[in-house]
PDB file of C-alpha atoms in Angstrom:
ATOM      1  CA  UNK F  23     105.076 118.300  90.446  1.00  0.00           C
ATOM      2  CA  UNK F  24     103.260 117.947  93.779  1.00  0.00           C
ATOM      3  CA  UNK F  25     100.442 120.212  92.575  1.00  0.00           C
ATOM      4  CA  UNK F  26     100.040 118.178  89.386  1.00  0.00           C
ATOM      5  CA  UNK F  27      99.818 114.982  91.421  1.00  0.00           C
ATOM      6  CA  UNK F  28      97.233 116.500  93.770  1.00  0.00           C
ATOM      7  CA  UNK F  29      95.133 117.747  90.841  1.00  0.00           C
ATOM      8  CA  UNK F  30      95.251 114.323  89.175  1.00  0.00           C
ATOM      9  CA  UNK F  31      94.271 112.725  92.477  1.00  0.00           C
ATOM     10  CA  UNK F  32      91.286 115.079  92.834  1.00  0.00           C
ATOM     11  CA  UNK F  33      90.168 114.312  89.262  1.00  0.00           C
ATOM     12  CA  UNK F  34      90.407 110.540  89.806  1.00  0.00           C
ATOM     13  CA  UNK F  35      88.544 110.869  93.121  1.00  0.00           C
ATOM     14  CA  UNK F  36      85.728 112.814  91.429  1.00  0.00           C
ATOM     15  CA  UNK F  37      85.474 110.188  88.675  1.00  0.00           C
ATOM     16  CA  UNK F  38      85.227 107.519  91.388  1.00  0.00           C
ATOM     17  CA  UNK F  39      82.474 109.426  93.203  1.00  0.00           C
ATOM     18  CA  UNK F  40      80.532 109.840  89.947  1.00  0.00           C
ATOM     19  CA  UNK F  41      80.820 106.120  89.208  1.00  0.00           C
ATOM     20  CA  UNK F  42      79.841 105.145  92.744  1.00  0.00           C
ATOM     21  CA  UNK F  43      76.737 107.347  92.800  1.00  0.00           C
ATOM     22  CA  UNK F  44      75.372 106.931  89.298  1.00  0.00           C
ATOM     23  CA  UNK F  45      75.871 103.217  88.506  1.00  0.00           C
ATOM     24  CA  UNK F  46      73.707 100.345  89.718  1.00  0.00           C
ATOM     25  CA  UNK F  47      75.974  97.446  88.757  1.00  0.00           C
ATOM     26  CA  UNK F  48      77.600  96.353  92.039  1.00  0.00           C
ATOM     27  CA  UNK F  49      80.872  95.243  90.436  1.00  0.00           C
ATOM     28  CA  UNK F  50      81.336  98.700  88.884  1.00  0.00           C
ATOM     29  CA  UNK F  51      80.422 100.296  92.221  1.00  0.00           C
ATOM     30  CA  UNK F  52      83.080  98.189  93.959  1.00  0.00           C
ATOM     31  CA  UNK F  53      85.706  99.192  91.422  1.00  0.00           C
ATOM     32  CA  UNK F  54      84.757 102.854  91.932  1.00  0.00           C
ATOM     33  CA  UNK F  55      85.485 102.424  95.657  1.00  0.00           C
ATOM     34  CA  UNK F  56      88.888 101.000  94.724  1.00  0.00           C
ATOM     35  CA  UNK F  57      89.459 104.028  92.480  1.00  0.00           C
ATOM     36  CA  UNK F  58      88.743 106.335  95.443  1.00  0.00           C
ATOM     37  CA  UNK F  59      91.347 104.492  97.546  1.00  0.00           C
ATOM     38  CA  UNK F  60      93.854 104.694  94.692  1.00  0.00           C
ATOM     39  CA  UNK F  61      93.357 108.440  94.307  1.00  0.00           C
ATOM     40  CA  UNK F  62      94.079 108.912  98.019  1.00  0.00           C
ATOM     41  CA  UNK F  63      97.169 106.708  97.687  1.00  0.00           C
ATOM     42  CA  UNK F  64      98.416 108.803  94.788  1.00  0.00           C
ATOM     43  CA  UNK F  65      98.271 112.048  96.750  1.00  0.00           C
ATOM     44  CA  UNK F  66      99.870 110.364  99.805  1.00  0.00           C
ATOM     45  CA  UNK F  67     102.791 109.117  97.709  1.00  0.00           C
ATOM     46  CA  UNK F  68     103.276 112.541  96.132  1.00  0.00           C
ATOM     47  CA  UNK F  69     103.323 114.198  99.570  1.00  0.00           C
ATOM     48  CA  UNK F  70     105.811 111.650 100.906  1.00  0.00           C
ATOM     49  CA  UNK F  71     108.112 112.202  97.948  1.00  0.00           C
ATOM     50  CA  UNK F  72     107.868 115.946  98.378  1.00  0.00           C
ATOM     51  CA  UNK F  73     108.584 115.903 102.111  1.00  0.00           C
ATOM     52  CA  UNK F  74     111.217 113.122 101.741  1.00  0.00           C
ATOM     53  CA  UNK F  75     109.456 111.247 104.548  1.00  0.00           C
ATOM     54  CA  UNK F  76     108.444 107.614 104.170  1.00  0.00           C
ATOM     55  CA  UNK F  77     105.641 107.633 106.759  1.00  0.00           C
ATOM     56  CA  UNK F  78     103.038 108.431 104.108  1.00  0.00           C
ATOM     57  CA  UNK F  79     104.219 105.432 102.096  1.00  0.00           C
ATOM     58  CA  UNK F  80     103.533 103.254 105.145  1.00  0.00           C
ATOM     59  CA  UNK F  81     100.037 104.745 105.389  1.00  0.00           C
ATOM     60  CA  UNK F  82      99.370 103.881 101.759  1.00  0.00           C
ATOM     61  CA  UNK F  83     100.668 100.336 102.411  1.00  0.00           C
ATOM     62  CA  UNK F  84      98.073 100.066 105.198  1.00  0.00           C
ATOM     63  CA  UNK F  85      95.414 101.402 102.787  1.00  0.00           C
ATOM     64  CA  UNK F  86      96.388  98.755 100.219  1.00  0.00           C
ATOM     65  CA  UNK F  87      96.064  96.029 102.880  1.00  0.00           C
ATOM     66  CA  UNK F  88      92.611  97.358 103.848  1.00  0.00           C
ATOM     67  CA  UNK F  89      91.652  97.336 100.157  1.00  0.00           C
ATOM     68  CA  UNK F  90      92.752  93.704  99.908  1.00  0.00           C
ATOM     69  CA  UNK F  91      90.589  92.630 102.853  1.00  0.00           C
ATOM     70  CA  UNK F  92      87.720  94.675 101.420  1.00  0.00           C
ATOM     71  CA  UNK F  93      88.177  92.835  98.127  1.00  0.00           C
ATOM     72  CA  UNK F  94      87.849  89.445  99.838  1.00  0.00           C
ATOM     73  CA  UNK F  95      84.631  90.489 101.597  1.00  0.00           C
ATOM     74  CA  UNK F  96      83.160  92.047  98.448  1.00  0.00           C
ATOM     75  CA  UNK F  97      83.861  88.928  96.411  1.00  0.00           C
ATOM     76  CA  UNK F  98      82.010  86.674  98.862  1.00  0.00           C
ATOM     77  CA  UNK F  99      79.164  89.219  98.920  1.00  0.00           C
ATOM     78  CA  UNK F 100      78.943  89.084  95.115  1.00  0.00           C
ATOM     79  CA  UNK F 101      78.738  85.294  95.220  1.00  0.00           C
ATOM     80  CA  UNK F 102      76.026  85.252  97.922  1.00  0.00           C
ATOM     81  CA  UNK F 103      73.932  87.995  96.298  1.00  0.00           C
ATOM     82  CA  UNK F 104      74.207  86.482  92.834  1.00  0.00           C
ATOM     83  CA  UNK F 105      73.193  83.072  94.205  1.00  0.00           C
ATOM     84  CA  UNK F 106      70.087  84.516  95.877  1.00  0.00           C
ATOM     85  CA  UNK F 107      68.893  87.006  93.278  1.00  0.00           C
ATOM     86  CA  UNK F 108      70.676  86.026  90.010  1.00  0.00           C
ATOM     87  CA  UNK F 109      71.354  89.651  89.250  1.00  0.00           C
ATOM     88  CA  UNK F 110      73.961  92.348  89.731  1.00  0.00           C
ATOM     89  CA  UNK F 111      71.419  95.137  90.210  1.00  0.00           C
ATOM     90  CA  UNK F 112      72.072  97.006  93.446  1.00  0.00           C
ATOM     91  CA  UNK F 113      68.389  97.978  93.678  1.00  0.00           C
ATOM     92  CA  UNK F 114      67.341  94.331  94.115  1.00  0.00           C
ATOM     93  CA  UNK F 115      69.521  93.675  97.145  1.00  0.00           C
ATOM     94  CA  UNK F 116      67.133  94.479  99.970  1.00  0.00           C
ATOM     95  CA  UNK F 117      66.933  91.109 101.735  1.00  0.00           C
ATOM     96  CA  UNK F 118      68.756  92.155 104.891  1.00  0.00           C
ATOM     97  CA  UNK F 119      65.572  92.424 106.977  1.00  0.00           C
ATOM     98  CA  UNK F 120      63.542  89.704 105.251  1.00  0.00           C
ATOM     99  CA  UNK F 121      63.573  85.986 105.996  1.00  0.00           C
ATOM    100  CA  UNK F 122      63.901  85.245 102.274  1.00  0.00           C
TER     101      UNK F 122
ATOM    102  CA  UNK Y  14     111.161 118.202  81.498  1.00  0.00           C
ATOM    103  CA  UNK Y  15     111.045 114.512  80.581  1.00  0.00           C
ATOM    104  CA  UNK Y  16     109.220 113.808  83.817  1.00  0.00           C
ATOM    105  CA  UNK Y  17     106.479 116.290  82.931  1.00  0.00           C
ATOM    106  CA  UNK Y  18     105.891 114.648  79.548  1.00  0.00           C
ATOM    107  CA  UNK Y  19     105.750 111.155  81.084  1.00  0.00           C
ATOM    108  CA  UNK Y  20     103.447 112.443  83.829  1.00  0.00           C
ATOM    109  CA  UNK Y  21     101.066 114.014  81.301  1.00  0.00           C
ATOM    110  CA  UNK Y  22     100.847 110.824  79.244  1.00  0.00           C
ATOM    111  CA  UNK Y  23     100.276 108.639  82.313  1.00  0.00           C
ATOM    112  CA  UNK Y  24      97.689 111.026  83.767  1.00  0.00           C
ATOM    113  CA  UNK Y  25      95.741 111.105  80.495  1.00  0.00           C
ATOM    114  CA  UNK Y  26      95.803 107.297  80.300  1.00  0.00           C
ATOM    115  CA  UNK Y  27      94.603 107.019  83.914  1.00  0.00           C
ATOM    116  CA  UNK Y  28      91.765 109.530  83.466  1.00  0.00           C
ATOM    117  CA  UNK Y  29      90.541 108.105  80.150  1.00  0.00           C
ATOM    118  CA  UNK Y  30      90.621 104.491  81.320  1.00  0.00           C
ATOM    119  CA  UNK Y  31      88.821 105.334  84.580  1.00  0.00           C
ATOM    120  CA  UNK Y  32      86.103 107.152  82.620  1.00  0.00           C
ATOM    121  CA  UNK Y  33      85.769 104.039  80.445  1.00  0.00           C
ATOM    122  CA  UNK Y  34      85.643 102.009  83.670  1.00  0.00           C
ATOM    123  CA  UNK Y  35      82.657 103.843  85.116  1.00  0.00           C
ATOM    124  CA  UNK Y  36      80.743 104.055  81.844  1.00  0.00           C
ATOM    125  CA  UNK Y  37      81.151 100.554  80.364  1.00  0.00           C
ATOM    126  CA  UNK Y  38      78.002  98.433  80.343  1.00  0.00           C
ATOM    127  CA  UNK Y  39      79.497  94.984  80.851  1.00  0.00           C
ATOM    128  CA  UNK Y  40      81.563  94.467  84.035  1.00  0.00           C
ATOM    129  CA  UNK Y  41      84.368  92.631  82.220  1.00  0.00           C
ATOM    130  CA  UNK Y  42      85.073  95.735  80.119  1.00  0.00           C
ATOM    131  CA  UNK Y  43      85.241  97.941  83.181  1.00  0.00           C
ATOM    132  CA  UNK Y  44      87.530  95.449  84.989  1.00  0.00           C
ATOM    133  CA  UNK Y  45      89.930  95.350  82.049  1.00  0.00           C
ATOM    134  CA  UNK Y  46      90.077  99.125  81.757  1.00  0.00           C
ATOM    135  CA  UNK Y  47      90.508  99.412  85.535  1.00  0.00           C
ATOM    136  CA  UNK Y  48      93.699  97.325  85.165  1.00  0.00           C
ATOM    137  CA  UNK Y  49      95.028 100.018  82.803  1.00  0.00           C
ATOM    138  CA  UNK Y  50      94.218 102.701  85.418  1.00  0.00           C
ATOM    139  CA  UNK Y  51      96.000 100.755  88.165  1.00  0.00           C
ATOM    140  CA  UNK Y  52      99.120 100.124  86.098  1.00  0.00           C
ATOM    141  CA  UNK Y  53      99.386 103.790  85.109  1.00  0.00           C
ATOM    142  CA  UNK Y  54      98.959 104.816  88.767  1.00  0.00           C
ATOM    143  CA  UNK Y  55     101.768 102.386  89.627  1.00  0.00           C
ATOM    144  CA  UNK Y  56     103.943 104.030  86.981  1.00  0.00           C
ATOM    145  CA  UNK Y  57     103.117 107.409  88.565  1.00  0.00           C
ATOM    146  CA  UNK Y  58     104.381 105.977  91.879  1.00  0.00           C
ATOM    147  CA  UNK Y  59     107.630 104.992  90.177  1.00  0.00           C
ATOM    148  CA  UNK Y  60     107.966 108.508  88.745  1.00  0.00           C
ATOM    149  CA  UNK Y  61     108.426 109.938  92.261  1.00  0.00           C
ATOM    150  CA  UNK Y  62     110.923 107.225  93.316  1.00  0.00           C
ATOM    151  CA  UNK Y  63     108.457 105.203  95.399  1.00  0.00           C
ATOM    152  CA  UNK Y  64     109.868 101.933  94.068  1.00  0.00           C
ATOM    153  CA  UNK Y  65     108.518  99.643  96.784  1.00  0.00           C
ATOM    154  CA  UNK Y  66     104.989 100.997  96.459  1.00  0.00           C
ATOM    155  CA  UNK Y  67     105.285 100.568  92.674  1.00  0.00           C
ATOM    156  CA  UNK Y  68     105.997  96.860  93.124  1.00  0.00           C
ATOM    157  CA  UNK Y  69     103.264  96.479  95.758  1.00  0.00           C
ATOM    158  CA  UNK Y  70     100.707  98.222  93.547  1.00  0.00           C
ATOM    159  CA  UNK Y  71     101.524  95.989  90.575  1.00  0.00           C
ATOM    160  CA  UNK Y  72     101.514  92.755  92.614  1.00  0.00           C
ATOM    161  CA  UNK Y  73      98.565  93.346  94.954  1.00  0.00           C
ATOM    162  CA  UNK Y  74      96.215  95.572  92.972  1.00  0.00           C
ATOM    163  CA  UNK Y  75      96.807  94.683  89.339  1.00  0.00           C
ATOM    164  CA  UNK Y  76      97.877  91.142  90.186  1.00  0.00           C
ATOM    165  CA  UNK Y  77      95.793  89.849  93.062  1.00  0.00           C
ATOM    166  CA  UNK Y  78      92.672  92.005  93.474  1.00  0.00           C
ATOM    167  CA  UNK Y  79      91.906  92.490  89.784  1.00  0.00           C
ATOM    168  CA  UNK Y  80      92.500  88.833  88.931  1.00  0.00           C
ATOM    169  CA  UNK Y  81      90.112  87.992  91.802  1.00  0.00           C
ATOM    170  CA  UNK Y  82      87.491  90.278  90.219  1.00  0.00           C
ATOM    171  CA  UNK Y  83      88.041  88.736  86.790  1.00  0.00           C
ATOM    172  CA  UNK Y  84      87.754  85.237  88.279  1.00  0.00           C
ATOM    173  CA  UNK Y  85      84.480  86.134  90.001  1.00  0.00           C
ATOM    174  CA  UNK Y  86      83.071  87.724  86.833  1.00  0.00           C
ATOM    175  CA  UNK Y  87      83.929  84.610  84.836  1.00  0.00           C
ATOM    176  CA  UNK Y  88      82.689  82.190  87.531  1.00  0.00           C
ATOM    177  CA  UNK Y  89      79.311  83.881  87.868  1.00  0.00           C
ATOM    178  CA  UNK Y  90      78.722  83.429  84.113  1.00  0.00           C
ATOM    179  CA  UNK Y  91      76.969  86.778  83.789  1.00  0.00           C
ATOM    180  CA  UNK Y  92      74.479  87.028  80.952  1.00  0.00           C
ATOM    181  CA  UNK Y  93      72.965  90.251  79.700  1.00  0.00           C
ATOM    182  CA  UNK Y  94      69.764  89.382  81.562  1.00  0.00           C
ATOM    183  CA  UNK Y  95      71.634  89.413  84.865  1.00  0.00           C
ATOM    184  CA  UNK Y  96      72.874  92.964  84.372  1.00  0.00           C
ATOM    185  CA  UNK Y  97      70.723  95.855  85.584  1.00  0.00           C
ATOM    186  CA  UNK Y  98      69.025  97.590  82.660  1.00  0.00           C
ATOM    187  CA  UNK Y  99      70.410 101.062  83.130  1.00  0.00           C
ATOM    188  CA  UNK Y 100      68.368 102.862  80.506  1.00  0.00           C
ATOM    189  CA  UNK Y 101      69.211 106.321  81.815  1.00  0.00           C
ATOM    190  CA  UNK Y 102      72.859 105.537  82.604  1.00  0.00           C
ATOM    191  CA  UNK Y 103      74.268 108.360  80.513  1.00  0.00           C
ATOM    192  CA  UNK Y 104      71.827 110.877  81.989  1.00  0.00           C
ATOM    193  CA  UNK Y 105      72.788 109.747  85.487  1.00  0.00           C
ATOM    194  CA  UNK Y 106      76.493 110.027  84.673  1.00  0.00           C
ATOM    195  CA  UNK Y 107      76.099 113.516  83.214  1.00  0.00           C
ATOM    196  CA  UNK Y 108      73.937 114.714  86.098  1.00  0.00           C
ATOM    197  CA  UNK Y 109      76.235 113.398  88.780  1.00  0.00           C
ATOM    198  CA  UNK Y 110      79.300 114.850  87.119  1.00  0.00           C
ATOM    199  CA  UNK Y 111      77.512 118.211  86.947  1.00  0.00           C
ATOM    200  CA  UNK Y 112      76.962 117.974  90.701  1.00  0.00           C
ATOM    201  CA  UNK Y 113      80.490 116.789  91.521  1.00  0.00           C
ATOM    202  CA  UNK Y 114      82.292 119.191  89.161  1.00  0.00           C
ATOM    203  CA  UNK Y 115      81.962 122.376  91.296  1.00  0.00           C
ATOM    204  CA  UNK Y 116      83.412 120.645  94.362  1.00  0.00           C
ATOM    205  CA  UNK Y 117      86.416 119.304  92.457  1.00  0.00           C
ATOM    206  CA  UNK Y 118      86.848 122.714  90.817  1.00  0.00           C
ATOM    207  CA  UNK Y 119      86.978 124.346  94.262  1.00  0.00           C
ATOM    208  CA  UNK Y 120      89.542 121.782  95.454  1.00  0.00           C
ATOM    209  CA  UNK Y 121      91.708 122.182  92.348  1.00  0.00           C
ATOM    210  CA  UNK Y 122      91.550 125.967  92.657  1.00  0.00           C
ATOM    211  CA  UNK Y 123      92.585 125.674  96.316  1.00  0.00           C
ATOM    212  CA  UNK Y 124      95.529 123.451  95.389  1.00  0.00           C
ATOM    213  CA  UNK Y 125      96.648 125.787  92.612  1.00  0.00           C
ATOM    214  CA  UNK Y 126      96.526 128.860  94.878  1.00  0.00           C
ATOM    215  CA  UNK Y 127      98.256 127.281  97.840  1.00  0.00           C
ATOM    216  CA  UNK Y 128     101.972 127.284  98.418  1.00  0.00           C
ATOM    217  CA  UNK Y 129     102.611 123.632  99.155  1.00  0.00           C
ATOM    218  CA  UNK Y 130     105.700 122.702  97.180  1.00  0.00           C
ATOM    219  CA  UNK Y 131     108.184 121.948  99.951  1.00  0.00           C
ATOM    220  CA  UNK Y 132     110.672 119.797  98.025  1.00  0.00           C
ATOM    221  CA  UNK Y 133     112.720 118.283 100.802  1.00  0.00           C
ATOM    222  CA  UNK Y 134     115.964 116.695  99.704  1.00  0.00           C
ATOM    223  CA  UNK Y 135     115.311 112.976  99.323  1.00  0.00           C
ATOM    224  CA  UNK Y 136     117.899 110.612 100.718  1.00  0.00           C
ATOM    225  CA  UNK Y 137     119.701 108.152  98.478  1.00  0.00           C
ATOM    226  CA  UNK Y 138     117.668 105.135  99.585  1.00  0.00           C
ATOM    227  CA  UNK Y 139     114.289 106.923  99.669  1.00  0.00           C
ATOM    228  CA  UNK Y 140     111.326 104.698  98.859  1.00  0.00           C
ATOM    229  CA  UNK Y 141     113.263 101.447  98.820  1.00  0.00           C
ATOM    230  CA  UNK Y 142     112.141  98.349 100.711  1.00  0.00           C
ATOM    231  CA  UNK Y 143     114.715  99.017 103.436  1.00  0.00           C
ATOM    232  CA  UNK Y 144     113.552 102.576 104.045  1.00  0.00           C
ATOM    233  CA  UNK Y 145     109.823 101.792 104.047  1.00  0.00           C
ATOM    234  CA  UNK Y 146     110.344  98.625 106.099  1.00  0.00           C
ATOM    235  CA  UNK Y 147     112.372 100.433 108.762  1.00  0.00           C
ATOM    236  CA  UNK Y 148     109.649 103.063 109.090  1.00  0.00           C
ATOM    237  CA  UNK Y 149     106.949 100.379 109.134  1.00  0.00           C
ATOM    238  CA  UNK Y 150     108.566  98.344 111.895  1.00  0.00           C
ATOM    239  CA  UNK Y 151     109.691 101.230 114.087  1.00  0.00           C
ATOM    240  CA  UNK Y 152     107.066 103.990 114.045  1.00  0.00           C
ATOM    241  CA  UNK Y 153     104.087 102.102 112.639  1.00  0.00           C
ATOM    242  CA  UNK Y 154     104.302  98.736 114.383  1.00  0.00           C
ATOM    243  CA  UNK Y 155     100.852  98.974 116.047  1.00  0.00           C
ATOM    244  CA  UNK Y 156      98.938  99.764 112.820  1.00  0.00           C
ATOM    245  CA  UNK Y 157     100.826  96.911 111.158  1.00  0.00           C
ATOM    246  CA  UNK Y 158      99.602  94.414 113.780  1.00  0.00           C
ATOM    247  CA  UNK Y 159      96.053  95.798 113.606  1.00  0.00           C
ATOM    248  CA  UNK Y 160      96.055  95.386 109.829  1.00  0.00           C
ATOM    249  CA  UNK Y 161      97.119  91.758 110.183  1.00  0.00           C
ATOM    250  CA  UNK Y 162      94.178  91.135 112.545  1.00  0.00           C
ATOM    251  CA  UNK Y 163      91.873  92.937 110.083  1.00  0.00           C
ATOM    252  CA  UNK Y 164      93.046  90.710 107.222  1.00  0.00           C
ATOM    253  CA  UNK Y 165      92.424  87.586 109.311  1.00  0.00           C
ATOM    254  CA  UNK Y 166      88.923  88.753 110.285  1.00  0.00           C
ATOM    255  CA  UNK Y 167      88.083  89.644 106.667  1.00  0.00           C
ATOM    256  CA  UNK Y 168      89.233  86.253 105.381  1.00  0.00           C
ATOM    257  CA  UNK Y 169      87.317  84.298 108.032  1.00  0.00           C
ATOM    258  CA  UNK Y 170      84.259  86.481 107.422  1.00  0.00           C
ATOM    259  CA  UNK Y 171      84.336  85.986 103.666  1.00  0.00           C
ATOM    260  CA  UNK Y 172      84.630  82.203 104.065  1.00  0.00           C
ATOM    261  CA  UNK Y 173      81.664  82.110 106.482  1.00  0.00           C
ATOM    262  CA  UNK Y 174      79.596  84.428 104.280  1.00  0.00           C
ATOM    263  CA  UNK Y 175      79.991  82.481 101.079  1.00  0.00           C
ATOM    264  CA  UNK Y 176      79.421  79.074 102.693  1.00  0.00           C
ATOM    265  CA  UNK Y 177      76.272  77.356 101.424  1.00  0.00           C
ATOM    266  CA  UNK Y 178      73.727  77.019 104.218  1.00  0.00           C
ATOM    267  CA  UNK Y 179      71.660  73.850 104.054  1.00  0.00           C
TER     268      UNK Y 179
END
């Protein structure tokens, strides 16, 4: 069962990497990052169930909290970028060095 | 035996809906299919008796984070003109999966060869709120406090970022 969970976690992680690299829509890129975190959580939970140790569950709780704070920051970034450029294209967001 | 069948169904649902998530053109479609992925991952948590993490995954991920994404997508009122025109999206997806596939094949092969099934005997209350909470507040108290500071900083930062400057 542990091996099946690890294999599923690797497959989901690879799908997340593919989505993160090959898409240009920033909302899809953000959700791919969340998929990466979820794949890691899945393997952590499987390991904790296999070792009968709940430390790994605490680590995945911490990861979920980090994902929540990341979500808040990403949402405000979406709002700011969409207000300035009226687009979701990641290639257009290069205004970090410019004075607008 | 039952567990294997349930696992196979849930894994197929998770993989198919995440592939739909990365290949859908409109962001609302990918958000809705990502909810399916998250719920099936939560059910996979429940399959190995991690009941507290099951509840947390449903409430925080599928409840809070995804509804935040859906709210933002609806608030921004995204038209087709606002989306990037990804003409070669399918070529990009195929090419990247061709590059990523060997690495994941190596990892899967490594997992299948290794001898990692330990199968400790789980206690009666394994994975419950009491068990996880006791571990969290005894061994992991410093990371817990750091995460609370991180959440505060992220919330203050997101409020300052999205404030209109005039």
